[in-house]
Coordinates of C-alpha atoms in Angstrom, one line a residue:
M1 CA -21.1 6.2 24.3
T2 CA -17.9 4.5 25.6
T3 CA -14.5 5.9 25.0
T4 CA -12.6 3.1 26.7
L5 CA -9.3 3.0 24.9
L6 CA -6.8 0.1 24.8
L7 CA -3.3 -0.2 23.3
A8 CA -3.0 -3.1 20.8
P9 CA -0.3 -5.7 21.2
I10 CA 2.3 -5.2 18.5
R11 CA 5.3 -7.4 18.8
G12 CA 8.6 -5.6 18.9
L13 CA 7.0 -2.3 19.6
T14 CA 4.5 -2.0 22.4
D15 CA 6.7 -3.5 25.1
L16 CA 7.0 -2.5 28.7
V17 CA 9.4 0.4 28.0
Y18 CA 7.0 1.8 25.3
R19 CA 3.9 1.4 27.4
N20 CA 5.4 3.2 30.4
A21 CA 6.8 6.0 28.3
L22 CA 3.4 6.4 26.6
A23 CA 1.6 6.5 29.9
Q24 CA 3.9 9.3 31.2
C25 CA 3.8 11.5 28.1
F26 CA 0.4 10.8 26.5
P27 CA -2.2 9.9 29.2
G28 CA -5.6 8.7 28.0
L29 CA -5.3 4.9 27.6
D30 CA -7.4 2.8 29.9
G31 CA -5.2 -0.3 29.5
A32 CA -3.2 -2.4 27.1
I33 CA -2.7 -6.0 25.9
A34 CA 0.9 -7.0 25.9
P35 CA 2.6 -8.7 22.9
F36 CA 2.1 -12.4 23.1
V37 CA 4.2 -14.9 25.0
L38 CA 4.5 -18.3 23.3
T39 CA 3.5 -21.5 25.2
V40 CA 6.4 -23.9 25.6
G41 CA 5.5 -27.2 27.1
G42 CA 6.9 -28.0 30.5
K43 CA 9.2 -24.9 30.7
Q44 CA 9.1 -22.0 33.0
V45 CA 8.4 -18.7 31.2
K46 CA 11.5 -16.5 30.8
A47 CA 12.0 -14.0 33.6
T48 CA 12.1 -11.1 31.1
H49 CA 8.6 -12.1 29.8
L50 CA 7.3 -12.3 33.4
A51 CA 8.8 -8.9 34.1
E52 CA 7.1 -7.4 31.0
C53 CA 3.7 -8.5 32.4
T54 CA 4.2 -7.9 36.2
P55 CA 1.6 -5.3 37.3
D56 CA 3.9 -3.3 39.5
Q57 CA 6.3 -2.8 36.6
N58 CA 3.6 -1.4 34.3
Q59 CA 2.3 2.1 34.7
L60 CA -0.6 1.2 32.3
P61 CA -2.9 -1.6 33.3
T62 CA -1.7 -4.4 31.1
I63 CA -3.2 -7.8 30.2
P64 CA -0.6 -10.5 29.2
Q65 CA -1.3 -12.3 26.0
I66 CA -0.6 -16.0 25.3
I67 CA -0.4 -17.7 21.9
G68 CA -0.6 -21.4 21.4
K69 CA -3.0 -24.3 20.7
N70 CA -2.2 -26.7 23.6
P71 CA -4.7 -26.0 26.4
Q72 CA -2.6 -27.5 29.2
Q73 CA 0.4 -25.5 28.2
F74 CA -1.8 -22.4 28.2
V75 CA -3.0 -23.3 31.7
D76 CA 0.6 -23.7 33.0
L77 CA 1.7 -20.4 31.6
A78 CA -1.4 -18.6 32.7
R79 CA -0.8 -19.8 36.3
Q80 CA 2.7 -18.4 36.2
L81 CA 1.4 -15.0 35.1
E82 CA -1.3 -15.2 37.8
E83 CA 1.4 -15.8 40.4
V84 CA 3.0 -12.5 39.7
G85 CA -0.3 -10.6 40.1
N86 CA -2.2 -10.7 36.8
P87 CA -6.0 -11.2 37.2
Q88 CA -6.5 -11.8 33.4
V89 CA -4.9 -13.3 30.4
N90 CA -5.7 -12.9 26.7
W91 CA -5.6 -15.7 24.2
N92 CA -4.3 -14.7 20.7
L93 CA -6.4 -16.1 17.9
G94 CA -5.6 -13.2 15.6
C95 CA -1.9 -13.3 14.7
P96 CA -1.8 -13.4 10.9
Y97 CA 1.9 -14.2 10.3
P98 CA 2.6 -17.6 8.6
T99 CA 5.2 -18.5 11.2
M100 CA 2.3 -18.9 13.6
T101 CA -0.6 -19.8 11.4
K102 CA 1.2 -22.8 9.8
K103 CA 1.4 -24.2 13.4
Q104 CA -2.3 -23.7 13.9
C105 CA -1.5 -20.9 16.3
G106 CA -3.1 -17.4 16.3
A107 CA -5.5 -17.0 13.4
G108 CA -4.3 -20.4 12.1
L109 CA -6.6 -22.1 14.6
L110 CA -9.8 -20.3 13.5
P111 CA -10.8 -22.9 10.9
Y112 CA -11.0 -25.5 13.7
P113 CA -14.0 -24.5 15.9
D114 CA -14.0 -27.9 17.7
Q115 CA -10.4 -27.5 18.8
I116 CA -11.2 -24.0 20.1
D117 CA -14.2 -25.4 21.9
H118 CA -12.1 -28.1 23.6
F119 CA -9.4 -25.5 24.4
L120 CA -11.8 -23.1 26.1
E121 CA -13.6 -26.0 28.0
T122 CA -10.2 -27.1 29.4
V123 CA -8.8 -23.7 30.4
C124 CA -12.0 -22.3 31.7
S125 CA -12.5 -25.3 34.0
Q126 CA -9.0 -25.1 35.4
L127 CA -8.3 -21.4 35.7
S128 CA -9.7 -18.9 38.2
L129 CA -8.3 -15.8 36.5
K130 CA -10.3 -14.0 33.8
I131 CA -9.9 -15.0 30.1
S132 CA -10.3 -12.7 27.1
I133 CA -9.7 -13.4 23.4
K134 CA -8.4 -11.3 20.5
L135 CA -9.2 -12.7 17.0
R136 CA -9.8 -12.0 13.4
L137 CA -12.7 -12.9 11.1
G138 CA -10.9 -16.0 9.9
L139 CA -7.8 -17.4 8.3
E140 CA -9.2 -17.4 4.8
S141 CA -13.0 -17.0 5.2
K142 CA -15.3 -15.0 7.5
D143 CA -17.4 -18.1 7.7
E144 CA -14.9 -19.2 10.3
I145 CA -15.9 -16.6 12.9
I146 CA -19.6 -17.1 12.1
A147 CA -19.2 -20.8 13.1
L148 CA -17.3 -19.7 16.2
L149 CA -19.8 -17.2 17.7
P150 CA -22.1 -19.8 19.5
I151 CA -19.0 -21.5 20.9
L152 CA -17.6 -18.2 22.4
N153 CA -21.0 -17.4 23.9
R154 CA -20.9 -20.6 26.0
Y155 CA -17.9 -19.5 28.0
P156 CA -17.5 -16.7 30.7
L157 CA -15.1 -14.6 28.6
E158 CA -14.2 -11.1 29.9
H159 CA -14.3 -9.7 26.4
V160 CA -13.6 -10.5 22.8
T161 CA -11.6 -8.2 20.6
I162 CA -12.3 -8.4 16.9
H163 CA -10.0 -7.1 14.1
P164 CA -12.4 -7.2 11.1
R165 CA -10.0 -8.6 8.5
L166 CA -8.9 -12.1 7.5
A167 CA -5.5 -13.2 8.4
Q168 CA -4.5 -13.5 4.7
Q169 CA -5.1 -9.8 4.4
M170 CA -2.5 -9.1 7.0
Y171 CA -3.0 -5.3 7.6
E172 CA -4.0 -4.4 4.1
G173 CA -7.3 -4.1 2.2
E174 CA -10.8 -3.3 3.3
I175 CA -12.0 -4.0 6.8
D176 CA -15.4 -5.8 6.9
L177 CA -17.6 -3.7 9.1
E178 CA -20.7 -5.6 8.0
C179 CA -19.3 -8.9 9.4
F180 CA -18.1 -7.1 12.5
E181 CA -21.7 -5.7 13.0
H182 CA -23.1 -9.2 12.6
C183 CA -20.7 -10.5 15.3
C184 CA -21.7 -7.7 17.7
H185 CA -25.3 -8.7 17.4
K186 CA -24.7 -12.4 17.9
L187 CA -22.1 -12.3 20.7
T188 CA -23.4 -12.1 24.3
V189 CA -19.9 -11.3 25.7
P190 CA -18.5 -7.7 25.6
V191 CA -16.9 -6.8 22.3
I192 CA -13.9 -4.5 21.6
Y193 CA -13.1 -3.2 18.2
S194 CA -9.6 -3.2 16.7
G195 CA -8.4 -2.0 13.3
D196 CA -7.7 1.1 11.2
I197 CA -8.4 3.8 13.8
Q198 CA -6.0 6.4 12.4
T199 CA -7.8 9.7 13.3
F200 CA -10.3 11.0 15.8
D201 CA -12.9 11.1 13.0
D202 CA -12.3 7.4 12.4
L203 CA -13.1 6.7 16.0
Q204 CA -16.2 8.9 16.0
D205 CA -17.6 7.3 12.9
L206 CA -17.2 3.8 14.4
Q207 CA -18.7 4.9 17.7
N208 CA -21.7 6.3 15.9
R209 CA -22.2 3.1 14.1
F210 CA -21.4 0.6 16.9
G211 CA -22.8 2.1 20.1
Q212 CA -22.8 -1.3 21.8
V213 CA -19.0 -1.8 21.5
Q214 CA -17.4 -1.8 25.0
G215 CA -14.0 -0.4 23.9
W216 CA -11.7 0.6 21.1
M217 CA -8.2 -0.7 20.5
L218 CA -5.6 1.6 19.0
G219 CA -2.5 0.3 17.3
R220 CA -0.5 1.6 14.4
G221 CA -2.5 4.8 14.2
L222 CA -1.5 5.6 17.7
L223 CA 2.1 4.7 17.2
A224 CA 2.3 7.1 14.3
N225 CA 0.4 9.8 16.3
P226 CA 0.5 9.5 20.1
L227 CA -1.3 12.9 20.2
L228 CA -4.4 11.0 19.0
L229 CA -5.1 10.1 22.6
E230 CA -5.6 13.7 23.6
Q231 CA -8.2 14.1 20.8
C232 CA -10.0 10.9 21.6
K233 CA -10.4 11.8 25.2
G234 CA -11.8 15.2 24.3
G235 CA -8.7 17.2 25.2
M236 CA -7.6 20.5 23.7
A237 CA -4.9 20.5 21.1
G238 CA -1.6 22.1 22.3
S239 CA 0.7 24.3 20.3
P240 CA 3.2 22.8 17.8
E241 CA 6.0 23.5 20.2
D242 CA 4.2 21.8 23.1
K243 CA 3.7 18.7 20.8
K244 CA 7.3 18.7 19.8
Q245 CA 8.4 18.8 23.5
Q246 CA 6.0 16.0 24.4
L247 CA 7.5 13.8 21.6
K248 CA 11.0 14.7 22.6
K249 CA 10.3 13.7 26.2
F250 CA 8.7 10.5 25.0
H251 CA 11.8 9.6 22.9
A252 CA 14.1 10.3 25.9
L253 CA 12.1 7.9 28.0
L254 CA 12.3 5.3 25.3
F255 CA 16.1 5.8 25.1
D256 CA 16.6 5.7 28.9
G257 CA 14.3 2.7 29.3
Y258 CA 15.9 0.5 26.7
C259 CA 19.4 1.4 28.0
Q260 CA 18.4 0.5 31.5
R261 CA 16.5 -2.7 30.7
L262 CA 18.6 -4.2 27.9
S263 CA 22.2 -5.3 27.9
G264 CA 24.4 -4.5 24.9
A265 CA 24.4 -1.4 22.7
K266 CA 23.4 -3.4 19.6
H267 CA 20.3 -4.7 21.4
Q268 CA 19.4 -1.3 22.7
L269 CA 19.9 0.4 19.3
Q270 CA 17.7 -2.2 17.5
H271 CA 14.8 -1.6 19.9
L272 CA 15.1 2.1 19.4
L273 CA 15.3 1.9 15.6
N274 CA 12.2 -0.3 15.5
H275 CA 10.1 2.7 16.6
W276 CA 11.2 5.2 14.0
E277 CA 8.9 3.9 11.2
Y278 CA 6.1 5.3 13.3
L279 CA 7.9 7.9 15.4
G280 CA 9.2 9.5 12.3
Q281 CA 5.6 10.1 11.2
A282 CA 4.7 11.6 14.6
V283 CA 7.7 14.0 14.6
G284 CA 7.4 14.9 10.9
C285 CA 11.1 14.7 10.5
D286 CA 13.2 15.3 7.4
P287 CA 13.3 11.9 5.4
R288 CA 17.0 12.4 4.7
L289 CA 17.8 12.5 8.4
L290 CA 15.5 9.6 9.1
K291 CA 17.3 7.5 6.5
K292 CA 20.6 8.4 8.1
L293 CA 19.3 7.4 11.5
Q294 CA 18.1 4.0 10.3
K295 CA 21.7 3.2 9.2
V296 CA 23.5 4.1 12.4
K297 CA 25.6 1.4 14.1
C298 CA 26.4 3.1 17.5
L299 CA 24.4 4.8 20.2
S300 CA 26.4 8.0 20.2
R301 CA 25.8 8.6 16.5
Y302 CA 22.1 7.7 17.1
R303 CA 21.8 10.2 19.9
D304 CA 23.4 13.0 17.7
L305 CA 21.0 12.4 14.8
A306 CA 17.9 12.1 17.1
T307 CA 18.9 15.4 18.7
R308 CA 19.0 17.0 15.2
I309 CA 15.6 15.5 14.3
F310 CA 14.0 17.0 17.4
Q311 CA 15.6 20.4 16.7

């Protein structure tokens, strides 16, 4: 039974600084998919986006992800990512946000299997690097992924990651494990599961049911509890004080990382505050302190409150 664990791409959170801090403080992940880069016709990808996905910058093996519906733009961007050392790219067919789906990007392309077929035919014939896909069951109906399965089987995909919800559900409501199981049986390419793994028991239950799955993707459950990795890899639980010190070191790496990589205190502060919705759950901090922290306007005040939280 495989325990290959991957970090899910969550825009604004699982960036390079976060991935490297996680790898140093909470080992156990086998890899990650980076938050998506948007295809822009005829333009060079931003240097900051390339740096995020350059292998020698990442302490965790990371697959860059591209979102877009134009196959030639995808090819151009994938080649830029290949030039900096990436052997694989991931195509995002799962983003549920209307800003993307209204453009027929992310999960918005799922109702159009012929376009997906043409896209894959184009990129697979032009690219030598490996291609994987992350997708949902559909935009509005699970019939969309059912129609797509034979198309996916025609291409040499490295793996397909399935989040068993519709895009219109966002991250709420029941996951459809019956449809996921059907997909596993019909797909001939390796399948990775993503969605609602909050505890070690959740992972065990899924592993017992889906023994053929090649890997498991951890997202918001891991952000709220980085110590979940230790459990999933069969490690022994440390003392409460050990856990607190791990989280304190983790936060210090986030702080230093953003201050080094980003310019401007406002920019640095915003990235740090983005994490506290989940980091606050991991630390178990006083809600009153957390509320004060989320209102700070300067780094010095932020640092003072963060110190109080970890004490």
